[in-house]
Amino acid sequence: MPPRRQSARPTRRRKGEAYRANEAKRAEDRAAKQAKKEQKAAEGRRKHAEAQVKHQQKLEAQAKKEAKAAEKRAAREAKAAEQAARKAEKAGGSAAPAAR
């Protein structure tokens, strides 16, 4: 009897082997994709936290700046009022009319 000719189509056994190999590869790819997704999410959370901190620092710096400016303005106004009172005193009047 002549030897059996090799079929172009894979046998049932080889189909099973290929299926298992492909299934393992797919599972590996799925795990890699999930890991990449988680890594990206973690990176996003980190960036968001950094941005929040930076924003908070900006707000604090702005508040500090405004407080300093208000303090300077109050000092300037007090100095101007004091000078006006002195000027009025020198002129011989009381400080009350100058305040009006």
Short mmCIF file of C-alpha atoms in Angstrom, two decimals:
data_model
loop_
_atom_site.label_atom_id
_atom_site.label_comp_id
_atom_site.label_asym_id
_atom_site.label_seq_id
_atom_site.Cartn_x
_atom_site.Cartn_y
_atom_site.Cartn_z
CA MET A 1 0.00 0.00 0.00
CA PRO A 2 1.41 3.44 -0.91
CA PRO A 3 2.11 5.88 1.94
CA ARG A 4 -0.79 8.11 2.87
CA ARG A 5 -0.64 11.47 1.15
CA GLN A 6 -0.20 14.49 3.46
CA SER A 7 -3.42 16.46 3.53
CA ALA A 8 -3.25 20.20 2.97
CA ARG A 9 -5.82 20.67 5.72
CA PRO A 10 -4.63 20.34 9.30
CA THR A 11 -5.77 17.34 11.27
CA ARG A 12 -8.09 17.66 14.23
CA ARG A 13 -5.13 17.22 16.63
CA ARG A 14 -3.13 19.99 14.98
CA LYS A 15 -6.19 22.24 14.98
CA GLY A 16 -6.43 21.77 18.75
CA GLU A 17 -2.76 22.57 19.23
CA ALA A 18 -3.04 25.70 17.13
CA TYR A 19 -6.17 26.75 19.01
CA ARG A 20 -4.46 26.32 22.37
CA ALA A 21 -1.38 28.22 21.19
CA ASN A 22 -3.52 31.05 19.82
CA GLU A 23 -5.63 31.11 22.98
CA ALA A 24 -2.48 31.44 25.12
CA LYS A 25 -1.19 34.23 22.88
CA ARG A 26 -4.53 36.03 23.08
CA ALA A 27 -4.57 35.74 26.87
CA GLU A 28 -1.03 37.12 26.99
CA ASP A 29 -1.99 40.03 24.73
CA ARG A 30 -5.09 40.72 26.84
CA ALA A 31 -2.99 40.82 30.01
CA ALA A 32 -0.44 43.14 28.37
CA LYS A 33 -3.20 45.45 27.15
CA GLN A 34 -4.79 45.54 30.61
CA ALA A 35 -1.42 46.29 32.24
CA LYS A 36 -0.81 49.11 29.76
CA LYS A 37 -4.28 50.50 30.48
CA GLU A 38 -3.68 50.41 34.24
CA GLN A 39 -0.28 52.07 33.81
CA LYS A 40 -1.84 54.83 31.72
CA ALA A 41 -4.58 55.33 34.32
CA ALA A 42 -1.99 55.54 37.11
CA GLU A 43 -0.02 58.09 35.09
CA GLY A 44 -3.19 60.12 34.59
CA ARG A 45 -3.96 60.05 38.31
CA ARG A 46 -0.40 61.12 39.12
CA LYS A 47 -0.51 64.02 36.66
CA HIS A 48 -3.89 65.11 38.00
CA ALA A 49 -2.60 65.10 41.58
CA GLU A 50 0.47 67.11 40.53
CA ALA A 51 -1.74 69.63 38.72
CA GLN A 52 -3.95 69.98 41.81
CA VAL A 53 -0.90 70.64 44.00
CA LYS A 54 0.48 73.16 41.52
CA HIS A 55 -2.88 74.95 41.34
CA GLN A 56 -3.13 75.07 45.13
CA GLN A 57 0.38 76.54 45.34
CA LYS A 58 -0.56 79.18 42.75
CA LEU A 59 -3.67 80.11 44.74
CA GLU A 60 -1.65 80.39 47.96
CA ALA A 61 1.00 82.53 46.25
CA GLN A 62 -1.71 84.79 44.80
CA ALA A 63 -3.39 85.18 48.21
CA LYS A 64 -0.03 85.99 49.81
CA LYS A 65 0.68 88.57 47.09
CA GLU A 66 -2.75 90.17 47.53
CA ALA A 67 -2.34 90.31 51.32
CA LYS A 68 1.04 92.01 50.93
CA ALA A 69 -0.42 94.52 48.44
CA ALA A 70 -3.35 95.27 50.78
CA GLU A 71 -0.93 95.79 53.66
CA LYS A 72 1.16 98.19 51.56
CA ARG A 73 -1.96 100.04 50.41
CA ALA A 74 -3.20 100.40 54.01
CA ALA A 75 0.21 101.71 55.12
CA ARG A 76 0.27 104.18 52.21
CA GLU A 77 -3.26 105.41 53.01
CA ALA A 78 -2.43 105.76 56.72
CA LYS A 79 0.70 107.74 55.84
CA ALA A 80 -1.28 110.01 53.50
CA ALA A 81 -3.96 110.59 56.17
CA GLU A 82 -1.27 111.38 58.73
CA GLN A 83 0.39 113.87 56.37
CA ALA A 84 -2.96 115.51 55.60
CA ALA A 85 -3.67 115.84 59.33
CA ARG A 86 -0.23 117.40 59.90
CA LYS A 87 -0.75 119.78 56.99
CA ALA A 88 -4.14 120.83 58.36
CA GLU A 89 -2.63 121.34 61.82
CA LYS A 90 0.11 123.54 60.34
CA ALA A 91 -2.51 125.58 58.53
CA GLY A 92 -4.09 126.31 61.88
CA GLY A 93 -7.34 124.42 61.45
CA SER A 94 -8.41 121.22 63.11
CA ALA A 95 -8.07 117.81 61.49
CA ALA A 96 -11.87 117.41 61.29
CA PRO A 97 -12.44 119.63 58.21
CA ALA A 98 -9.58 117.94 56.37
CA ALA A 99 -11.14 114.56 57.03
CA ARG A 100 -14.39 115.65 55.36
#
